[in-house]
Amino acid sequence: MSHSSLATLLRQRLAAVEERLGRACQRAGRPRSSVTLVAVTKSISVEIARLLPELGVRDLGENRPQELWRKAAALPRDVRWHLIGHWQRNKIERTLPLVYLCHSADSIRLLDALEQAADRQGRTVPVLLEVNASREPAKHGFAPEEVPPLVPRLNELRRVVIRGLMTMAAYEEDPERCRRTFRELRELRDALRARLAPLHRLDELSMGMTNDFEVAIEEGATMVRIGTALFGGLPAPGEGPASPGGSQDGLAGLA
Ligand SMILES: *Cc1c(COP(=O)(O)O)cnc(C)c1O
C-alpha cells in the first residue's frame, strides 16, 4: 500500500473512532477533551506508526519495552509514549527516559524498582496502578482488595507519582457486561483518592479498548487504549507493506 493510501486509510479509521468517542462523551455528558485517545501501535510497523503524528495523534501506546525503544527512536520527540504492558525490571533503566506514562505498574516490586531507577536518573515517573478488576488469573495487576492496604507504602514513594488506575476488562461479546469492571475501578479510585492526596493525584482512569471503550467512557475513563479499531489488518512490525487482499478483518468494509 502506498504512503498516501495508508494515510487515507488511517484518516478514515481515526475519523470513525473519533465519532464513536464523541458520541460516548455526549451520552456521558462529558466534554470530548476529558478523554485522551492512546493509539496502541503494538501491532503495526514503525513505518505506519510514523504517519500518526502527522495525523495529529501524539499519544501512542506500546506493551513491550523493546518495541517502544524501536519506535521511539524513529518517531518525533514530541510523541508521548505510554507503556501499557508488563515491564520487566531489567528493562527499566533504558525505558524510563522514554516513557510519558506507565499504565502497568502491577506490583510493589516493580514500584520499588522504578523508585530506585528514577532516583538514580534524577527524574520522576508517572504511573497508573494496574488493577485486575476482572479477576482473571492470567492477568497482571493488583487485586482490587490488595490496593487499600498498600496506601502507607504508596505514600512513601518520592520518585514514583501515581496518577490513577488502569484496568483491562475481560473480552465480552456484549461490552455492556464490562461495565461492572469499569465501575469497580472508578469506585476504587474514588475510595483511594483522599488517602493518597496530596502526594498522588488520582485523576486518570485508563480503561476501555476497541471492544468496550464507549462503556468505559460512560463509567469515567479519562484514557482509552485503542489498537484494533485503528490498525486492524495493517502490516505488523517487521512485515512488508500491506496487501490489500490480506485476510485480516480490519480492512474489510473500509474501501
Ligand atoms: C493491545 C492492547 C490494547 C488495545 O486493544 P484493542 O482491543 O486492539 O483496541 C489496549 N490495552 C492493552 C493493555 C493492550 O495490550
mmCIF file of C-alpha atoms and ligand atoms in Angstrom:
data_model
loop_
_atom_site.group_PDB
_atom_site.id
_atom_site.type_symbol
_atom_site.label_atom_id
_atom_site.label_comp_id
_atom_site.label_asym_id
_atom_site.label_seq_id
_atom_site.Cartn_x
_atom_site.Cartn_y
_atom_site.Cartn_z
ATOM 1 C CA MET A 1 0.000 0.000 0.000
ATOM 2 C CA SER A 2 1.380 3.419 -0.871
ATOM 3 C CA HIS A 3 2.131 6.066 1.698
ATOM 4 C CA SER A 4 -0.816 8.174 0.610
ATOM 5 C CA SER A 5 -3.381 5.371 0.568
ATOM 6 C CA LEU A 6 -2.180 4.289 4.009
ATOM 7 C CA ALA A 7 -2.575 7.836 5.251
ATOM 8 C CA THR A 8 -6.070 7.949 3.782
ATOM 9 C CA LEU A 9 -6.998 4.672 5.437
ATOM 10 C CA LEU A 10 -5.647 5.832 8.799
ATOM 11 C CA ARG A 11 -7.509 9.100 8.485
ATOM 12 C CA GLN A 12 -10.752 7.185 7.903
ATOM 13 C CA ARG A 13 -10.128 4.864 10.817
ATOM 14 C CA LEU A 14 -9.346 7.829 13.065
ATOM 15 C CA ALA A 15 -12.493 9.625 11.983
ATOM 16 C CA ALA A 16 -14.581 6.538 12.758
ATOM 17 C CA VAL A 17 -13.026 6.179 16.220
ATOM 18 C CA GLU A 18 -13.410 9.916 16.825
ATOM 19 C CA GLU A 19 -17.078 9.650 16.016
ATOM 20 C CA ARG A 20 -17.555 6.791 18.489
ATOM 21 C CA LEU A 21 -15.596 8.749 21.098
ATOM 22 C CA GLY A 22 -17.653 11.861 20.538
ATOM 23 C CA ARG A 23 -20.947 10.020 20.833
ATOM 24 C CA ALA A 24 -19.870 8.231 24.006
ATOM 25 C CA CYS A 25 -18.751 11.505 25.591
ATOM 26 C CA GLN A 26 -22.029 13.095 24.650
ATOM 27 C CA ARG A 27 -24.045 10.258 26.208
ATOM 28 C CA ALA A 28 -21.954 10.550 29.353
ATOM 29 C CA GLY A 29 -22.381 14.322 29.460
ATOM 30 C CA ARG A 30 -18.620 14.804 29.323
ATOM 31 C CA PRO A 31 -16.512 17.036 27.093
ATOM 32 C CA ARG A 32 -14.514 15.216 24.427
ATOM 33 C CA SER A 33 -11.400 16.840 25.874
ATOM 34 C CA SER A 34 -11.832 14.813 29.074
ATOM 35 C CA VAL A 35 -10.760 11.608 27.281
ATOM 36 C CA THR A 36 -7.316 11.012 25.780
ATOM 37 C CA LEU A 37 -7.083 8.611 22.863
ATOM 38 C CA VAL A 38 -3.987 6.455 23.253
ATOM 39 C CA ALA A 39 -3.340 4.766 19.906
ATOM 40 C CA VAL A 40 -1.877 1.325 20.615
ATOM 41 C CA THR A 41 0.780 0.755 17.968
ATOM 42 C CA LYS A 42 1.992 -2.676 19.109
ATOM 43 C CA SER A 43 0.556 -4.417 16.048
ATOM 44 C CA ILE A 44 1.911 -2.072 13.378
ATOM 45 C CA SER A 45 5.270 -1.338 11.803
ATOM 46 C CA VAL A 46 7.435 1.664 12.538
ATOM 47 C CA GLU A 47 6.713 2.937 9.028
ATOM 48 C CA ILE A 48 2.984 3.096 9.693
ATOM 49 C CA ALA A 49 3.378 4.424 13.223
ATOM 50 C CA ARG A 50 5.395 7.273 11.779
ATOM 51 C CA LEU A 51 2.285 8.554 9.999
ATOM 52 C CA LEU A 52 0.378 9.102 13.235
ATOM 53 C CA PRO A 53 1.967 12.330 14.459
ATOM 54 C CA GLU A 54 1.349 13.774 11.001
ATOM 55 C CA LEU A 55 -2.331 12.965 11.526
ATOM 56 C CA GLY A 56 -2.357 14.696 14.889
ATOM 57 C CA VAL A 57 -2.094 11.588 17.085
ATOM 58 C CA ARG A 58 0.613 12.135 19.684
ATOM 59 C CA ASP A 59 -0.305 9.680 22.461
ATOM 60 C CA LEU A 60 0.958 6.265 21.457
ATOM 61 C CA GLY A 61 0.935 3.048 23.473
ATOM 62 C CA GLU A 62 3.244 0.034 23.343
ATOM 63 C CA ASN A 63 3.117 -3.042 25.521
ATOM 64 C CA ARG A 64 6.723 -4.214 25.092
ATOM 65 C CA PRO A 65 9.686 -2.069 26.088
ATOM 66 C CA GLN A 66 11.873 -3.194 23.164
ATOM 67 C CA GLU A 67 9.246 -2.261 20.620
ATOM 68 C CA LEU A 68 8.782 1.076 22.363
ATOM 69 C CA TRP A 69 12.547 1.703 22.090
ATOM 70 C CA ARG A 70 12.487 0.885 18.395
ATOM 71 C CA LYS A 71 9.548 3.130 17.597
ATOM 72 C CA ALA A 72 10.629 5.948 19.897
ATOM 73 C CA ALA A 73 13.950 6.080 18.035
ATOM 74 C CA ALA A 74 12.150 6.501 14.712
ATOM 75 C CA LEU A 75 9.382 8.937 15.657
ATOM 76 C CA PRO A 76 9.448 12.620 16.609
ATOM 77 C CA ARG A 77 10.427 13.500 20.130
ATOM 78 C CA ASP A 78 7.110 15.145 20.948
ATOM 79 C CA VAL A 79 5.298 11.797 20.849
ATOM 80 C CA ARG A 80 4.021 10.877 24.308
ATOM 81 C CA TRP A 81 4.807 7.192 24.812
ATOM 82 C CA HIS A 82 2.542 5.177 27.071
ATOM 83 C CA LEU A 83 3.859 1.845 28.311
ATOM 84 C CA ILE A 84 0.777 -0.329 28.679
ATOM 85 C CA GLY A 85 2.281 -3.801 29.194
ATOM 86 C CA HIS A 86 4.290 -5.672 31.754
ATOM 87 C CA TRP A 87 7.614 -4.050 32.485
ATOM 88 C CA GLN A 88 10.452 -6.484 33.225
ATOM 89 C CA ARG A 89 12.741 -4.938 35.725
ATOM 90 C CA ASN A 90 15.873 -5.362 33.613
ATOM 91 C CA LYS A 91 14.323 -3.036 31.014
ATOM 92 C CA ILE A 92 13.664 -0.160 33.386
ATOM 93 C CA GLU A 93 16.835 1.911 33.057
ATOM 94 C CA ARG A 94 16.604 2.257 29.323
ATOM 95 C CA THR A 95 12.829 2.675 29.123
ATOM 96 C CA LEU A 96 12.374 5.245 31.860
ATOM 97 C CA PRO A 97 13.623 8.274 29.917
ATOM 98 C CA LEU A 98 11.287 7.476 27.005
ATOM 99 C CA VAL A 99 8.009 6.973 28.817
ATOM 100 C CA TYR A 100 5.434 9.707 29.371
ATOM 101 C CA LEU A 101 3.147 7.497 31.472
ATOM 102 C CA CYS A 102 3.433 3.883 32.620
ATOM 103 C CA HIS A 103 -0.065 2.364 32.743
ATOM 104 C CA SER A 104 1.091 -1.003 34.005
ATOM 105 C CA ALA A 105 2.570 -0.635 37.477
ATOM 106 C CA ASP A 106 1.486 -4.086 38.574
ATOM 107 C CA SER A 107 3.456 -4.996 41.698
ATOM 108 C CA ILE A 108 5.165 -3.493 44.714
ATOM 109 C CA ARG A 109 8.444 -4.955 43.484
ATOM 110 C CA LEU A 110 8.101 -3.012 40.260
ATOM 111 C CA LEU A 111 7.188 0.194 42.100
ATOM 112 C CA ASP A 112 10.267 -0.174 44.292
ATOM 113 C CA ALA A 113 12.494 -0.832 41.275
ATOM 114 C CA LEU A 114 11.015 2.181 39.461
ATOM 115 C CA GLU A 115 11.586 4.343 42.527
ATOM 116 C CA GLN A 116 15.251 3.356 42.682
ATOM 117 C CA ALA A 117 15.906 3.741 38.976
ATOM 118 C CA ALA A 118 14.160 7.102 38.867
ATOM 119 C CA ASP A 119 16.186 8.253 41.834
ATOM 120 C CA ARG A 120 19.430 7.243 40.095
ATOM 121 C CA GLN A 121 18.343 9.099 36.975
ATOM 122 C CA GLY A 122 17.140 12.139 38.891
ATOM 123 C CA ARG A 123 13.642 12.034 37.455
ATOM 124 C CA THR A 124 10.084 11.281 38.500
ATOM 125 C CA VAL A 125 7.980 8.511 36.968
ATOM 126 C CA PRO A 126 4.253 9.000 36.469
ATOM 127 C CA VAL A 127 2.408 5.691 36.725
ATOM 128 C CA LEU A 128 -1.028 4.159 36.891
ATOM 129 C CA LEU A 129 -1.582 1.182 39.158
ATOM 130 C CA GLU A 130 -2.794 -1.748 37.085
ATOM 131 C CA VAL A 131 -5.731 -3.402 38.773
ATOM 132 C CA ASN A 132 -7.025 -6.802 37.770
ATOM 133 C CA ALA A 133 -10.612 -5.775 38.328
ATOM 134 C CA SER A 134 -11.957 -8.594 36.180
ATOM 135 C CA ARG A 135 -10.054 -11.072 38.394
ATOM 136 C CA GLU A 136 -8.788 -13.233 35.569
ATOM 137 C CA PRO A 137 -5.981 -15.443 36.890
ATOM 138 C CA ALA A 138 -3.769 -14.943 33.814
ATOM 139 C CA LYS A 139 -3.735 -11.165 34.110
ATOM 140 C CA HIS A 140 -1.145 -8.928 35.702
ATOM 141 C CA GLY A 141 -2.113 -6.332 38.249
ATOM 142 C CA PHE A 142 -3.183 -5.846 41.835
ATOM 143 C CA ALA A 143 -6.389 -7.443 43.001
ATOM 144 C CA PRO A 144 -8.760 -4.609 43.940
ATOM 145 C CA GLU A 145 -8.683 -5.537 47.615
ATOM 146 C CA GLU A 146 -4.866 -5.531 47.644
ATOM 147 C CA VAL A 147 -4.592 -1.822 46.962
ATOM 148 C CA PRO A 148 -6.080 -0.068 50.027
ATOM 149 C CA PRO A 149 -3.679 -1.806 52.451
ATOM 150 C CA LEU A 150 -0.775 -0.514 50.343
ATOM 151 C CA VAL A 151 -1.625 3.133 50.950
ATOM 152 C CA PRO A 152 1.069 3.717 53.619
ATOM 153 C CA ARG A 153 3.751 2.287 51.299
ATOM 154 C CA LEU A 154 2.484 4.260 48.345
ATOM 155 C CA ASN A 155 2.702 7.406 50.424
ATOM 156 C CA GLU A 156 6.407 6.737 50.951
ATOM 157 C CA LEU A 157 7.181 6.913 47.242
ATOM 158 C CA ARG A 158 9.054 10.030 46.233
ATOM 159 C CA ARG A 159 10.041 9.480 42.609
ATOM 160 C CA VAL A 160 7.069 7.420 41.528
ATOM 161 C CA VAL A 161 3.961 9.535 41.172
ATOM 162 C CA ILE A 162 0.653 7.710 40.966
ATOM 163 C CA ARG A 163 -1.703 9.441 38.563
ATOM 164 C CA GLY A 164 -4.550 6.953 38.621
ATOM 165 C CA LEU A 165 -5.608 3.395 37.880
ATOM 166 C CA MET A 166 -5.684 1.173 34.816
ATOM 167 C CA THR A 167 -7.588 -1.988 34.031
ATOM 168 C CA MET A 168 -8.368 -4.345 31.170
ATOM 169 C CA ALA A 169 -11.845 -5.813 31.121
ATOM 170 C CA ALA A 170 -12.372 -9.403 30.073
ATOM 171 C CA TYR A 171 -13.398 -9.741 26.445
ATOM 172 C CA GLU A 172 -17.184 -9.842 26.220
ATOM 173 C CA GLU A 173 -19.349 -10.242 23.166
ATOM 174 C CA ASP A 174 -21.636 -7.681 24.772
ATOM 175 C CA PRO A 175 -19.488 -4.812 26.090
ATOM 176 C CA GLU A 176 -22.272 -3.861 28.487
ATOM 177 C CA ARG A 177 -21.001 -6.781 30.574
ATOM 178 C CA CYS A 178 -17.690 -4.900 31.087
ATOM 179 C CA ARG A 179 -19.459 -2.101 32.900
ATOM 180 C CA ARG A 180 -19.130 -3.736 36.294
ATOM 181 C CA THR A 181 -15.332 -3.961 35.897
ATOM 182 C CA PHE A 182 -15.024 -0.305 34.909
ATOM 183 C CA ARG A 183 -17.308 0.818 37.693
ATOM 184 C CA GLU A 184 -15.283 -1.116 40.224
ATOM 185 C CA LEU A 185 -12.110 0.640 39.057
ATOM 186 C CA ARG A 186 -13.730 4.040 39.380
ATOM 187 C CA GLU A 187 -15.083 3.254 42.841
ATOM 188 C CA LEU A 188 -11.654 2.035 43.941
ATOM 189 C CA ARG A 189 -10.106 5.247 42.636
ATOM 190 C CA ASP A 190 -12.705 7.333 44.480
ATOM 191 C CA ALA A 191 -12.029 5.438 47.702
ATOM 192 C CA LEU A 192 -8.241 5.912 47.436
ATOM 193 C CA ARG A 193 -8.186 9.486 46.298
ATOM 194 C CA ALA A 194 -8.235 11.336 49.606
ATOM 195 C CA ARG A 195 -5.893 8.813 51.243
ATOM 196 C CA LEU A 196 -3.153 9.328 48.629
ATOM 197 C CA ALA A 197 -3.506 13.103 48.365
ATOM 198 C CA PRO A 198 -1.704 15.413 48.130
ATOM 199 C CA LEU A 199 1.327 13.348 47.081
ATOM 200 C CA HIS A 200 -0.533 11.388 44.420
ATOM 201 C CA ARG A 201 -3.471 12.794 42.477
ATOM 202 C CA LEU A 202 -5.581 10.028 41.043
ATOM 203 C CA ASP A 203 -7.078 11.936 38.149
ATOM 204 C CA GLU A 204 -6.697 9.269 35.493
ATOM 205 C CA LEU A 205 -8.693 6.138 34.734
ATOM 206 C CA SER A 206 -7.158 4.205 31.840
ATOM 207 C CA MET A 207 -9.836 1.771 30.731
ATOM 208 C CA GLY A 208 -11.543 0.809 27.505
ATOM 209 C CA MET A 209 -10.233 -0.784 24.313
ATOM 210 C CA THR A 210 -11.689 -1.282 20.834
ATOM 211 C CA ASN A 211 -14.486 -3.523 22.008
ATOM 212 C CA ASP A 212 -15.606 -1.704 25.120
ATOM 213 C CA PHE A 213 -14.386 1.889 25.204
ATOM 214 C CA GLU A 214 -17.814 3.503 24.992
ATOM 215 C CA VAL A 215 -18.920 1.780 28.176
ATOM 216 C CA ALA A 216 -15.612 2.718 29.809
ATOM 217 C CA ILE A 217 -16.177 6.383 28.952
ATOM 218 C CA GLU A 218 -19.657 6.227 30.433
ATOM 219 C CA GLU A 219 -18.038 4.905 33.618
ATOM 220 C CA GLY A 220 -15.445 7.678 33.770
ATOM 221 C CA ALA A 221 -12.447 6.643 31.624
ATOM 222 C CA THR A 222 -10.028 9.510 31.010
ATOM 223 C CA MET A 223 -7.774 7.441 28.727
ATOM 224 C CA VAL A 224 -8.858 4.808 26.235
ATOM 225 C CA ARG A 225 -6.280 2.485 24.659
ATOM 226 C CA ILE A 226 -7.269 1.604 21.121
ATOM 227 C CA GLY A 227 -5.474 -0.697 18.713
ATOM 228 C CA THR A 228 -7.677 -2.865 16.514
ATOM 229 C CA ALA A 229 -10.211 -0.192 15.547
ATOM 230 C CA LEU A 230 -7.355 1.906 14.177
ATOM 231 C CA PHE A 231 -4.882 -0.645 12.886
ATOM 232 C CA GLY A 232 -6.639 -3.990 12.351
ATOM 233 C CA GLY A 233 -5.271 -5.669 9.221
ATOM 234 C CA LEU A 234 -2.283 -3.373 8.724
ATOM 235 C CA PRO A 235 1.271 -4.748 8.419
ATOM 236 C CA ALA A 236 2.831 -5.877 11.676
ATOM 237 C CA PRO A 237 6.272 -4.855 12.942
ATOM 238 C CA GLY A 238 8.864 -6.422 10.673
ATOM 239 C CA GLU A 239 6.376 -7.188 7.896
ATOM 240 C CA GLY A 240 6.347 -5.770 4.409
ATOM 241 C CA PRO A 241 3.684 -3.448 3.031
ATOM 242 C CA ALA A 242 0.041 -4.413 3.451
ATOM 243 C CA SER A 243 -1.520 -6.405 0.677
ATOM 244 C CA PRO A 244 -4.991 -5.068 0.002
ATOM 245 C CA GLY A 245 -6.198 -8.663 -0.360
ATOM 246 C CA GLY A 246 -4.955 -9.563 3.123
ATOM 247 C CA SER A 247 -7.164 -11.863 5.079
ATOM 248 C CA GLN A 248 -7.406 -9.978 8.381
ATOM 249 C CA ASP A 249 -10.747 -8.468 9.089
ATOM 250 C CA GLY A 250 -9.802 -4.857 9.785
ATOM 251 C CA LEU A 251 -9.508 -3.733 6.178
ATOM 252 C CA ALA A 252 -12.873 -5.086 5.173
ATOM 253 C CA GLY A 253 -15.667 -2.618 4.784
ATOM 254 C CA LEU A 254 -13.466 0.434 4.629
ATOM 255 C CA ALA A 255 -12.669 0.673 0.955
HETATM 256 C C1 LIG B 1 -3.373 -4.359 22.813
HETATM 257 C C2 LIG B 1 -3.839 -3.608 23.978
HETATM 258 C C3 LIG B 1 -4.857 -2.654 23.852
HETATM 259 C C4 LIG B 1 -5.600 -2.383 22.556
HETATM 260 O O1 LIG B 1 -6.579 -3.349 22.385
HETATM 261 P P1 LIG B 1 -7.586 -3.327 21.112
HETATM 262 O O2 LIG B 1 -8.655 -4.272 21.516
HETATM 263 O O3 LIG B 1 -6.778 -3.801 19.953
HETATM 264 O O4 LIG B 1 -8.075 -1.955 20.939
HETATM 265 C C5 LIG B 1 -5.215 -1.938 24.993
HETATM 266 N N1 LIG B 1 -4.611 -2.157 26.166
HETATM 267 C C6 LIG B 1 -3.634 -3.062 26.332
HETATM 268 C C7 LIG B 1 -3.006 -3.232 27.675
HETATM 269 C C8 LIG B 1 -3.209 -3.816 25.246
HETATM 270 O O5 LIG B 1 -2.237 -4.711 25.401
#
